[in-house]
Amino acid sequence: MGSTVVLGIESSCDETGAGLVSDGRLLGHAVASSMDEHARFGGVVPEIAARAHLHALRPVVRQALDDAGLRLSDVGAVAVTTGPGLPGALRVGVAGAKGLAYALGVPLYGVHHLAGHVAADTLEHGPLPDPCVVLVVSGGHTSLLLVRDLARDPIARLGDTLDDAGECFDKVARVFGLPCPGGPAIDRAARSGSPHAVSFPRPLPGSYDFSFSGLKTAAARWAEGHARRELPVADGAASLQEAVADVLTRKAVAACVEHGVDTLVIVGGVAANGRVRSLAEERCRAAGVELRVPPPWLCTDNGAMIAAVGDLLVRAGAAPAPLAVSIDPSAPLEYAALHPAGAAARPVVPA
């Protein structure tokens, strides 16, 4: 019996992604972004995102198949993001995945979006160590996790965002007059600034939870204290980035030490930030912790990471989702498999 080729579909926000994975190996992928359509509004508009997914889904799946040199008939399972995310955007991806699974007569797997980010690292560095600490930092989520077997075991949440997450960069970038998306713009601007120019706060120092609303407000108040023509954007960006990187990496490394874990994995869109990566490397080296961070293209939303979770579930013998599976836009992260609407949330795995 040959290996199963898993097609993964991601449509939780503004990227439409498709990827093909088999036995932990990425075969092909494609991503279409609608960010240019949202940029003039300063952020993602849900209705625009959903329409963009409708137009992009079929071409993206075809492009991923072409990239892999495969035909649709080669697909042996379909995995799709069922939450969390924008409701309309999620529905487009789930409807497309259901249609493909039904037409091909193959199993369908619902996947938690954040588990997809965790699994993305396996496509670059191989299987995750058991256990490992994972820091997920994306636009809408900041979570510190203790992960064992991603396909079989519950995911322990050590800390979560209490308010603003990675979108703190987007919001502050707008205040600073930088373009959307704000994360890369802050990273670029910070290269010519001083990280010590502004003493921004480090929120919740004694907890594994994260709060960036106060930091966002402090940056806005600082910007308001300058006339637009005098605003030292580079210094503000560098100081903001330093505060965020300091909080993220300090808590992540402390969690590794406290739980006796020798591997830290950082994933999600903000994991592409240069200062987060360099400070994590420095602190992990000092603590004797191995650091794993996927390449930047695997940090942002993509279908390959969803296919990676589907591949793990298939190989673990997990029960597929029924075709009646729905979406859960605010799903908590408990298991990698996410089968809302009456199906068991936990993957059923043989002992």
PDB file of C-alpha atoms in Angstrom, residues 3-8 19-28 68 70 77 122-123 303-312 315:
ATOM      1  CA  SER A   3       1.713   6.538   0.901  1.00  0.00           C
ATOM      2  CA  THR A   4      -1.328   8.808   1.013  1.00  0.00           C
ATOM      3  CA  VAL A   5      -1.089  12.191  -0.685  1.00  0.00           C
ATOM      4  CA  VAL A   6      -2.930  14.754   1.446  1.00  0.00           C
ATOM      5  CA  LEU A   7      -4.297  17.945  -0.087  1.00  0.00           C
ATOM      6  CA  GLY A   8      -4.484  20.793   2.448  1.00  0.00           C
ATOM      7  CA  GLY A  19      -0.509  22.220  -0.350  1.00  0.00           C
ATOM      8  CA  LEU A  20       0.263  18.553  -0.929  1.00  0.00           C
ATOM      9  CA  VAL A  21       2.102  16.464   1.669  1.00  0.00           C
ATOM     10  CA  SER A  22       2.893  12.762   1.893  1.00  0.00           C
ATOM     11  CA  ASP A  23       4.841  11.020   4.684  1.00  0.00           C
ATOM     12  CA  GLY A  24       5.990  14.353   6.087  1.00  0.00           C
ATOM     13  CA  ARG A  25       7.329  15.555   2.737  1.00  0.00           C
ATOM     14  CA  LEU A  26       6.050  18.650   0.962  1.00  0.00           C
ATOM     15  CA  LEU A  27       5.287  17.815  -2.670  1.00  0.00           C
ATOM     16  CA  GLY A  28       3.880  21.114  -3.914  1.00  0.00           C
ATOM     17  CA  ALA A  68       3.870  18.683  -7.389  1.00  0.00           C
ATOM     18  CA  LEU A  70       0.355  15.325  -9.669  1.00  0.00           C
ATOM     19  CA  ALA A  77      -7.227  12.626   1.593  1.00  0.00           C
ATOM     20  CA  THR A 122       7.854  19.631  10.442  1.00  0.00           C
ATOM     21  CA  LEU A 123       8.060  20.356   6.728  1.00  0.00           C
ATOM     22  CA  GLY A 303      -2.079  25.245   2.596  1.00  0.00           C
ATOM     23  CA  ALA A 304       1.091  23.219   3.136  1.00  0.00           C
ATOM     24  CA  MET A 305       0.792  23.518   6.911  1.00  0.00           C
ATOM     25  CA  ILE A 306      -2.806  22.239   6.817  1.00  0.00           C
ATOM     26  CA  ALA A 307      -1.745  19.340   4.610  1.00  0.00           C
ATOM     27  CA  ALA A 308       1.030  18.606   7.124  1.00  0.00           C
ATOM     28  CA  VAL A 309      -1.532  18.195   9.912  1.00  0.00           C
ATOM     29  CA  GLY A 310      -3.730  16.058   7.662  1.00  0.00           C
ATOM     30  CA  ASP A 311      -0.738  13.873   6.852  1.00  0.00           C
ATOM     31  CA  LEU A 312      -0.014  13.376  10.578  1.00  0.00           C
ATOM     32  CA  ARG A 315      -0.590   8.292   9.521  1.00  0.00           C
TER      33      ARG A 315
END
